[in-house]
Amino acid sequence: MKHLLNHNSKSSRSTRRRAGFLSVELIFALPIFLLIGAALVEMGMLMQARGAVVDAARVGARHASYLGVDKHDVVEHTRKTLGPRLGYHADVVVEQGEQTGEPVIVAVRVPMGAAAPNLLWPFGFNTENEYLVAEVRMARE
């Protein structure tokens, strides 16, 4: 009977030690998991926004290539394509040729801060003064 009591008390002590060891492991591992999670979220949002900026530049260049369309219409059409979140912060530059066959250039620039939260600044990846940029050239129809 004594032997059983001693055995149980030893196992409870080792369980307590193991629980303390797991807490220390968690303290060291949790920041790494948070960094990986934040990187996945931020990079995913930036990649999605980059695709939207490229698509908006293509749509804007296609719209600008038609005869009878002025620059203001192209800028508004491009911003609508970006949606309200990105379109509000977008800088759209349009260069149109006058004759058929001349180049049409649409450049779209959106701050990265409008596309994704700046989650990784404590780790050295700051998006504060960075931009997503796309430029598309087409021939005027």
mmCIF file with all atom_site columns, C-alpha atoms in Angstrom:
data_model
loop_
_atom_site.group_PDB
_atom_site.id
_atom_site.type_symbol
_atom_site.label_atom_id
_atom_site.label_alt_id
_atom_site.label_comp_id
_atom_site.label_asym_id
_atom_site.label_entity_id
_atom_site.label_seq_id
_atom_site.pdbx_PDB_ins_code
_atom_site.Cartn_x
_atom_site.Cartn_y
_atom_site.Cartn_z
_atom_site.occupancy
_atom_site.B_iso_or_equiv
_atom_site.pdbx_formal_charge
_atom_site.auth_seq_id
_atom_site.auth_comp_id
_atom_site.auth_asym_id
_atom_site.auth_atom_id
_atom_site.pdbx_PDB_model_num
ATOM 1   C CA . MET A 1 1   ? 0.000   0.000  0.000   1.00 0.00 ? 1   MET A CA 1
ATOM 2   C CA . LYS A 1 2   ? 2.835   2.377  0.869   1.00 0.00 ? 2   LYS A CA 1
ATOM 3   C CA . HIS A 1 3   ? 4.428   1.647  -2.458  1.00 0.00 ? 3   HIS A CA 1
ATOM 4   C CA . LEU A 1 4   ? 1.291   2.725  -4.356  1.00 0.00 ? 4   LEU A CA 1
ATOM 5   C CA . LEU A 1 5   ? 1.088   6.037  -2.503  1.00 0.00 ? 5   LEU A CA 1
ATOM 6   C CA . ASN A 1 6   ? 4.713   6.860  -3.218  1.00 0.00 ? 6   ASN A CA 1
ATOM 7   C CA . HIS A 1 7   ? 4.316   5.958  -6.882  1.00 0.00 ? 7   HIS A CA 1
ATOM 8   C CA . ASN A 1 8   ? 1.348   8.309  -7.288  1.00 0.00 ? 8   ASN A CA 1
ATOM 9   C CA . SER A 1 9   ? 3.112   11.213 -5.604  1.00 0.00 ? 9   SER A CA 1
ATOM 10  C CA . LYS A 1 10  ? 6.140   10.832 -7.903  1.00 0.00 ? 10  LYS A CA 1
ATOM 11  C CA . SER A 1 11  ? 3.995   10.798 -11.039 1.00 0.00 ? 11  SER A CA 1
ATOM 12  C CA . SER A 1 12  ? 2.131   13.927 -9.949  1.00 0.00 ? 12  SER A CA 1
ATOM 13  C CA . ARG A 1 13  ? 5.465   15.709 -9.392  1.00 0.00 ? 13  ARG A CA 1
ATOM 14  C CA . SER A 1 14  ? 6.704   14.754 -12.852 1.00 0.00 ? 14  SER A CA 1
ATOM 15  C CA . THR A 1 15  ? 3.412   15.912 -14.358 1.00 0.00 ? 15  THR A CA 1
ATOM 16  C CA . ARG A 1 16  ? 3.832   19.283 -12.646 1.00 0.00 ? 16  ARG A CA 1
ATOM 17  C CA . ARG A 1 17  ? 7.395   19.562 -13.947 1.00 0.00 ? 17  ARG A CA 1
ATOM 18  C CA . ARG A 1 18  ? 6.262   18.656 -17.463 1.00 0.00 ? 18  ARG A CA 1
ATOM 19  C CA . ALA A 1 19  ? 3.477   21.256 -17.331 1.00 0.00 ? 19  ALA A CA 1
ATOM 20  C CA . GLY A 1 20  ? 6.030   23.905 -16.379 1.00 0.00 ? 20  GLY A CA 1
ATOM 21  C CA . PHE A 1 21  ? 8.274   22.807 -19.219 1.00 0.00 ? 21  PHE A CA 1
ATOM 22  C CA . LEU A 1 22  ? 5.396   23.131 -21.697 1.00 0.00 ? 22  LEU A CA 1
ATOM 23  C CA . SER A 1 23  ? 4.730   26.675 -20.492 1.00 0.00 ? 23  SER A CA 1
ATOM 24  C CA . VAL A 1 24  ? 8.349   27.633 -21.158 1.00 0.00 ? 24  VAL A CA 1
ATOM 25  C CA . GLU A 1 25  ? 8.179   26.032 -24.606 1.00 0.00 ? 25  GLU A CA 1
ATOM 26  C CA . LEU A 1 26  ? 5.025   28.008 -25.361 1.00 0.00 ? 26  LEU A CA 1
ATOM 27  C CA . ILE A 1 27  ? 6.688   31.267 -24.323 1.00 0.00 ? 27  ILE A CA 1
ATOM 28  C CA . PHE A 1 28  ? 9.467   30.666 -26.862 1.00 0.00 ? 28  PHE A CA 1
ATOM 29  C CA . ALA A 1 29  ? 7.303   29.238 -29.660 1.00 0.00 ? 29  ALA A CA 1
ATOM 30  C CA . LEU A 1 30  ? 4.305   31.590 -29.541 1.00 0.00 ? 30  LEU A CA 1
ATOM 31  C CA . PRO A 1 31  ? 6.094   34.672 -30.983 1.00 0.00 ? 31  PRO A CA 1
ATOM 32  C CA . ILE A 1 32  ? 7.334   32.572 -33.897 1.00 0.00 ? 32  ILE A CA 1
ATOM 33  C CA . PHE A 1 33  ? 3.823   31.319 -34.629 1.00 0.00 ? 33  PHE A CA 1
ATOM 34  C CA . LEU A 1 34  ? 2.449   34.857 -34.364 1.00 0.00 ? 34  LEU A CA 1
ATOM 35  C CA . LEU A 1 35  ? 5.101   36.120 -36.784 1.00 0.00 ? 35  LEU A CA 1
ATOM 36  C CA . ILE A 1 36  ? 4.275   33.396 -39.301 1.00 0.00 ? 36  ILE A CA 1
ATOM 37  C CA . GLY A 1 37  ? 0.536   34.071 -38.961 1.00 0.00 ? 37  GLY A CA 1
ATOM 38  C CA . ALA A 1 38  ? 0.957   37.832 -39.365 1.00 0.00 ? 38  ALA A CA 1
ATOM 39  C CA . ALA A 1 39  ? 3.205   37.314 -42.392 1.00 0.00 ? 39  ALA A CA 1
ATOM 40  C CA . LEU A 1 40  ? 0.654   35.025 -44.035 1.00 0.00 ? 40  LEU A CA 1
ATOM 41  C CA . VAL A 1 41  ? -2.181  37.492 -43.465 1.00 0.00 ? 41  VAL A CA 1
ATOM 42  C CA . GLU A 1 42  ? -0.250  40.558 -44.618 1.00 0.00 ? 42  GLU A CA 1
ATOM 43  C CA . MET A 1 43  ? 1.339   38.928 -47.665 1.00 0.00 ? 43  MET A CA 1
ATOM 44  C CA . GLY A 1 44  ? -1.977  37.404 -48.709 1.00 0.00 ? 44  GLY A CA 1
ATOM 45  C CA . MET A 1 45  ? -3.698  40.776 -48.544 1.00 0.00 ? 45  MET A CA 1
ATOM 46  C CA . LEU A 1 46  ? -0.854  42.451 -50.458 1.00 0.00 ? 46  LEU A CA 1
ATOM 47  C CA . MET A 1 47  ? -0.929  39.805 -53.196 1.00 0.00 ? 47  MET A CA 1
ATOM 48  C CA . GLN A 1 48  ? -4.695  40.170 -53.551 1.00 0.00 ? 48  GLN A CA 1
ATOM 49  C CA . ALA A 1 49  ? -4.354  43.961 -53.747 1.00 0.00 ? 49  ALA A CA 1
ATOM 50  C CA . ARG A 1 50  ? -1.533  43.678 -56.288 1.00 0.00 ? 50  ARG A CA 1
ATOM 51  C CA . GLY A 1 51  ? -3.796  41.596 -58.521 1.00 0.00 ? 51  GLY A CA 1
ATOM 52  C CA . ALA A 1 52  ? -6.556  44.188 -58.168 1.00 0.00 ? 52  ALA A CA 1
ATOM 53  C CA . VAL A 1 53  ? -4.163  47.037 -59.087 1.00 0.00 ? 53  VAL A CA 1
ATOM 54  C CA . VAL A 1 54  ? -2.896  45.206 -62.188 1.00 0.00 ? 54  VAL A CA 1
ATOM 55  C CA . ASP A 1 55  ? -6.455  44.357 -63.239 1.00 0.00 ? 55  ASP A CA 1
ATOM 56  C CA . ALA A 1 56  ? -7.590  47.962 -62.753 1.00 0.00 ? 56  ALA A CA 1
ATOM 57  C CA . ALA A 1 57  ? -4.696  49.243 -64.880 1.00 0.00 ? 57  ALA A CA 1
ATOM 58  C CA . ARG A 1 58  ? -5.642  46.797 -67.657 1.00 0.00 ? 58  ARG A CA 1
ATOM 59  C CA . VAL A 1 59  ? -9.308  47.762 -67.522 1.00 0.00 ? 59  VAL A CA 1
ATOM 60  C CA . GLY A 1 60  ? -8.393  51.453 -67.491 1.00 0.00 ? 60  GLY A CA 1
ATOM 61  C CA . ALA A 1 61  ? -6.054  51.078 -70.478 1.00 0.00 ? 61  ALA A CA 1
ATOM 62  C CA . ARG A 1 62  ? -8.713  49.171 -72.411 1.00 0.00 ? 62  ARG A CA 1
ATOM 63  C CA . HIS A 1 63  ? -11.237 51.918 -71.636 1.00 0.00 ? 63  HIS A CA 1
ATOM 64  C CA . ALA A 1 64  ? -8.740  54.654 -72.590 1.00 0.00 ? 64  ALA A CA 1
ATOM 65  C CA . SER A 1 65  ? -8.008  52.982 -75.929 1.00 0.00 ? 65  SER A CA 1
ATOM 66  C CA . TYR A 1 66  ? -11.516 53.720 -77.255 1.00 0.00 ? 66  TYR A CA 1
ATOM 67  C CA . LEU A 1 67  ? -12.051 56.886 -79.278 1.00 0.00 ? 67  LEU A CA 1
ATOM 68  C CA . GLY A 1 68  ? -14.121 59.604 -77.630 1.00 0.00 ? 68  GLY A CA 1
ATOM 69  C CA . VAL A 1 69  ? -13.150 58.761 -74.035 1.00 0.00 ? 69  VAL A CA 1
ATOM 70  C CA . ASP A 1 70  ? -11.483 61.512 -72.012 1.00 0.00 ? 70  ASP A CA 1
ATOM 71  C CA . LYS A 1 71  ? -8.951  61.147 -69.185 1.00 0.00 ? 71  LYS A CA 1
ATOM 72  C CA . HIS A 1 72  ? -11.427 61.947 -66.407 1.00 0.00 ? 72  HIS A CA 1
ATOM 73  C CA . ASP A 1 73  ? -13.685 59.058 -67.492 1.00 0.00 ? 73  ASP A CA 1
ATOM 74  C CA . VAL A 1 74  ? -10.703 56.691 -67.542 1.00 0.00 ? 74  VAL A CA 1
ATOM 75  C CA . VAL A 1 75  ? -9.635  57.725 -64.024 1.00 0.00 ? 75  VAL A CA 1
ATOM 76  C CA . GLU A 1 76  ? -13.164 57.235 -62.645 1.00 0.00 ? 76  GLU A CA 1
ATOM 77  C CA . HIS A 1 77  ? -13.582 53.886 -64.437 1.00 0.00 ? 77  HIS A CA 1
ATOM 78  C CA . THR A 1 78  ? -10.225 52.669 -63.096 1.00 0.00 ? 78  THR A CA 1
ATOM 79  C CA . ARG A 1 79  ? -11.072 53.709 -59.531 1.00 0.00 ? 79  ARG A CA 1
ATOM 80  C CA . LYS A 1 80  ? -14.441 51.928 -59.748 1.00 0.00 ? 80  LYS A CA 1
ATOM 81  C CA . THR A 1 81  ? -12.620 48.775 -60.832 1.00 0.00 ? 81  THR A CA 1
ATOM 82  C CA . LEU A 1 82  ? -10.389 48.978 -57.742 1.00 0.00 ? 82  LEU A CA 1
ATOM 83  C CA . GLY A 1 83  ? -13.365 49.164 -55.402 1.00 0.00 ? 83  GLY A CA 1
ATOM 84  C CA . PRO A 1 84  ? -13.995 51.596 -52.554 1.00 0.00 ? 84  PRO A CA 1
ATOM 85  C CA . ARG A 1 85  ? -11.128 50.595 -50.245 1.00 0.00 ? 85  ARG A CA 1
ATOM 86  C CA . LEU A 1 86  ? -8.310  50.812 -52.803 1.00 0.00 ? 86  LEU A CA 1
ATOM 87  C CA . GLY A 1 87  ? -9.945  53.254 -55.238 1.00 0.00 ? 87  GLY A CA 1
ATOM 88  C CA . TYR A 1 88  ? -10.134 56.020 -52.636 1.00 0.00 ? 88  TYR A CA 1
ATOM 89  C CA . HIS A 1 89  ? -6.339  55.979 -52.152 1.00 0.00 ? 89  HIS A CA 1
ATOM 90  C CA . ALA A 1 90  ? -5.352  55.292 -55.782 1.00 0.00 ? 90  ALA A CA 1
ATOM 91  C CA . ASP A 1 91  ? -3.324  57.637 -57.956 1.00 0.00 ? 91  ASP A CA 1
ATOM 92  C CA . VAL A 1 92  ? -4.250  57.080 -61.601 1.00 0.00 ? 92  VAL A CA 1
ATOM 93  C CA . VAL A 1 93  ? -2.201  58.660 -64.409 1.00 0.00 ? 93  VAL A CA 1
ATOM 94  C CA . VAL A 1 94  ? -3.479  58.499 -67.991 1.00 0.00 ? 94  VAL A CA 1
ATOM 95  C CA . GLU A 1 95  ? -1.575  59.374 -71.163 1.00 0.00 ? 95  GLU A CA 1
ATOM 96  C CA . GLN A 1 96  ? -3.665  59.135 -74.319 1.00 0.00 ? 96  GLN A CA 1
ATOM 97  C CA . GLY A 1 97  ? -2.613  59.420 -77.909 1.00 0.00 ? 97  GLY A CA 1
ATOM 98  C CA . GLU A 1 98  ? -4.896  61.387 -80.221 1.00 0.00 ? 98  GLU A CA 1
ATOM 99  C CA . GLN A 1 99  ? -4.819  59.159 -83.303 1.00 0.00 ? 99  GLN A CA 1
ATOM 100 C CA . THR A 1 100 ? -5.612  55.501 -83.879 1.00 0.00 ? 100 THR A CA 1
ATOM 101 C CA . GLY A 1 101 ? -2.570  53.310 -83.252 1.00 0.00 ? 101 GLY A CA 1
ATOM 102 C CA . GLU A 1 102 ? -0.863  55.715 -80.850 1.00 0.00 ? 102 GLU A CA 1
ATOM 103 C CA . PRO A 1 103 ? -0.024  54.379 -77.386 1.00 0.00 ? 103 PRO A CA 1
ATOM 104 C CA . VAL A 1 104 ? -2.319  54.709 -74.399 1.00 0.00 ? 104 VAL A CA 1
ATOM 105 C CA . ILE A 1 105 ? -0.681  54.397 -70.972 1.00 0.00 ? 105 ILE A CA 1
ATOM 106 C CA . VAL A 1 106 ? -2.504  53.944 -67.666 1.00 0.00 ? 106 VAL A CA 1
ATOM 107 C CA . ALA A 1 107 ? -0.503  53.810 -64.429 1.00 0.00 ? 107 ALA A CA 1
ATOM 108 C CA . VAL A 1 108 ? -2.115  52.977 -61.079 1.00 0.00 ? 108 VAL A CA 1
ATOM 109 C CA . ARG A 1 109 ? -0.402  53.495 -57.725 1.00 0.00 ? 109 ARG A CA 1
ATOM 110 C CA . VAL A 1 110 ? -1.918  52.460 -54.369 1.00 0.00 ? 110 VAL A CA 1
ATOM 111 C CA . PRO A 1 111 ? -0.225  52.746 -50.947 1.00 0.00 ? 111 PRO A CA 1
ATOM 112 C CA . MET A 1 112 ? 0.441   49.372 -49.332 1.00 0.00 ? 112 MET A CA 1
ATOM 113 C CA . GLY A 1 113 ? -1.057  50.740 -46.127 1.00 0.00 ? 113 GLY A CA 1
ATOM 114 C CA . ALA A 1 114 ? -4.436  50.986 -47.873 1.00 0.00 ? 114 ALA A CA 1
ATOM 115 C CA . ALA A 1 115 ? -4.162  47.378 -49.025 1.00 0.00 ? 115 ALA A CA 1
ATOM 116 C CA . ALA A 1 116 ? -3.072  45.624 -45.820 1.00 0.00 ? 116 ALA A CA 1
ATOM 117 C CA . PRO A 1 117 ? -2.412  46.390 -42.157 1.00 0.00 ? 117 PRO A CA 1
ATOM 118 C CA . ASN A 1 118 ? 1.223   47.023 -41.288 1.00 0.00 ? 118 ASN A CA 1
ATOM 119 C CA . LEU A 1 119 ? 1.562   43.940 -39.048 1.00 0.00 ? 119 LEU A CA 1
ATOM 120 C CA . LEU A 1 120 ? 5.249   43.181 -39.582 1.00 0.00 ? 120 LEU A CA 1
ATOM 121 C CA . TRP A 1 121 ? 6.813   46.556 -38.718 1.00 0.00 ? 121 TRP A CA 1
ATOM 122 C CA . PRO A 1 122 ? 8.238   45.247 -35.403 1.00 0.00 ? 122 PRO A CA 1
ATOM 123 C CA . PHE A 1 123 ? 10.133  42.617 -37.402 1.00 0.00 ? 123 PHE A CA 1
ATOM 124 C CA . GLY A 1 124 ? 11.672  45.026 -39.938 1.00 0.00 ? 124 GLY A CA 1
ATOM 125 C CA . PHE A 1 125 ? 9.143   44.815 -42.802 1.00 0.00 ? 125 PHE A CA 1
ATOM 126 C CA . ASN A 1 126 ? 7.519   48.249 -42.883 1.00 0.00 ? 126 ASN A CA 1
ATOM 127 C CA . THR A 1 127 ? 4.996   49.103 -45.615 1.00 0.00 ? 127 THR A CA 1
ATOM 128 C CA . GLU A 1 128 ? 4.432   52.698 -44.498 1.00 0.00 ? 128 GLU A CA 1
ATOM 129 C CA . ASN A 1 129 ? 5.925   54.517 -47.528 1.00 0.00 ? 129 ASN A CA 1
ATOM 130 C CA . GLU A 1 130 ? 5.656   51.679 -50.053 1.00 0.00 ? 130 GLU A CA 1
ATOM 131 C CA . TYR A 1 131 ? 3.300   51.433 -53.045 1.00 0.00 ? 131 TYR A CA 1
ATOM 132 C CA . LEU A 1 132 ? 1.740   48.838 -55.301 1.00 0.00 ? 132 LEU A CA 1
ATOM 133 C CA . VAL A 1 133 ? 2.259   50.043 -58.877 1.00 0.00 ? 133 VAL A CA 1
ATOM 134 C CA . ALA A 1 134 ? 1.013   48.798 -62.246 1.00 0.00 ? 134 ALA A CA 1
ATOM 135 C CA . GLU A 1 135 ? 1.427   50.356 -65.688 1.00 0.00 ? 135 GLU A CA 1
ATOM 136 C CA . VAL A 1 136 ? -0.269  49.111 -68.855 1.00 0.00 ? 136 VAL A CA 1
ATOM 137 C CA . ARG A 1 137 ? 0.294   50.238 -72.453 1.00 0.00 ? 137 ARG A CA 1
ATOM 138 C CA . MET A 1 138 ? -2.145  49.627 -75.295 1.00 0.00 ? 138 MET A CA 1
ATOM 139 C CA . ALA A 1 139 ? -2.674  50.971 -78.775 1.00 0.00 ? 139 ALA A CA 1
ATOM 140 C CA . ARG A 1 140 ? -5.535  53.402 -79.324 1.00 0.00 ? 140 ARG A CA 1
ATOM 141 C CA . GLU A 1 141 ? -8.318  51.891 -81.404 1.00 0.00 ? 141 GLU A CA 1
#
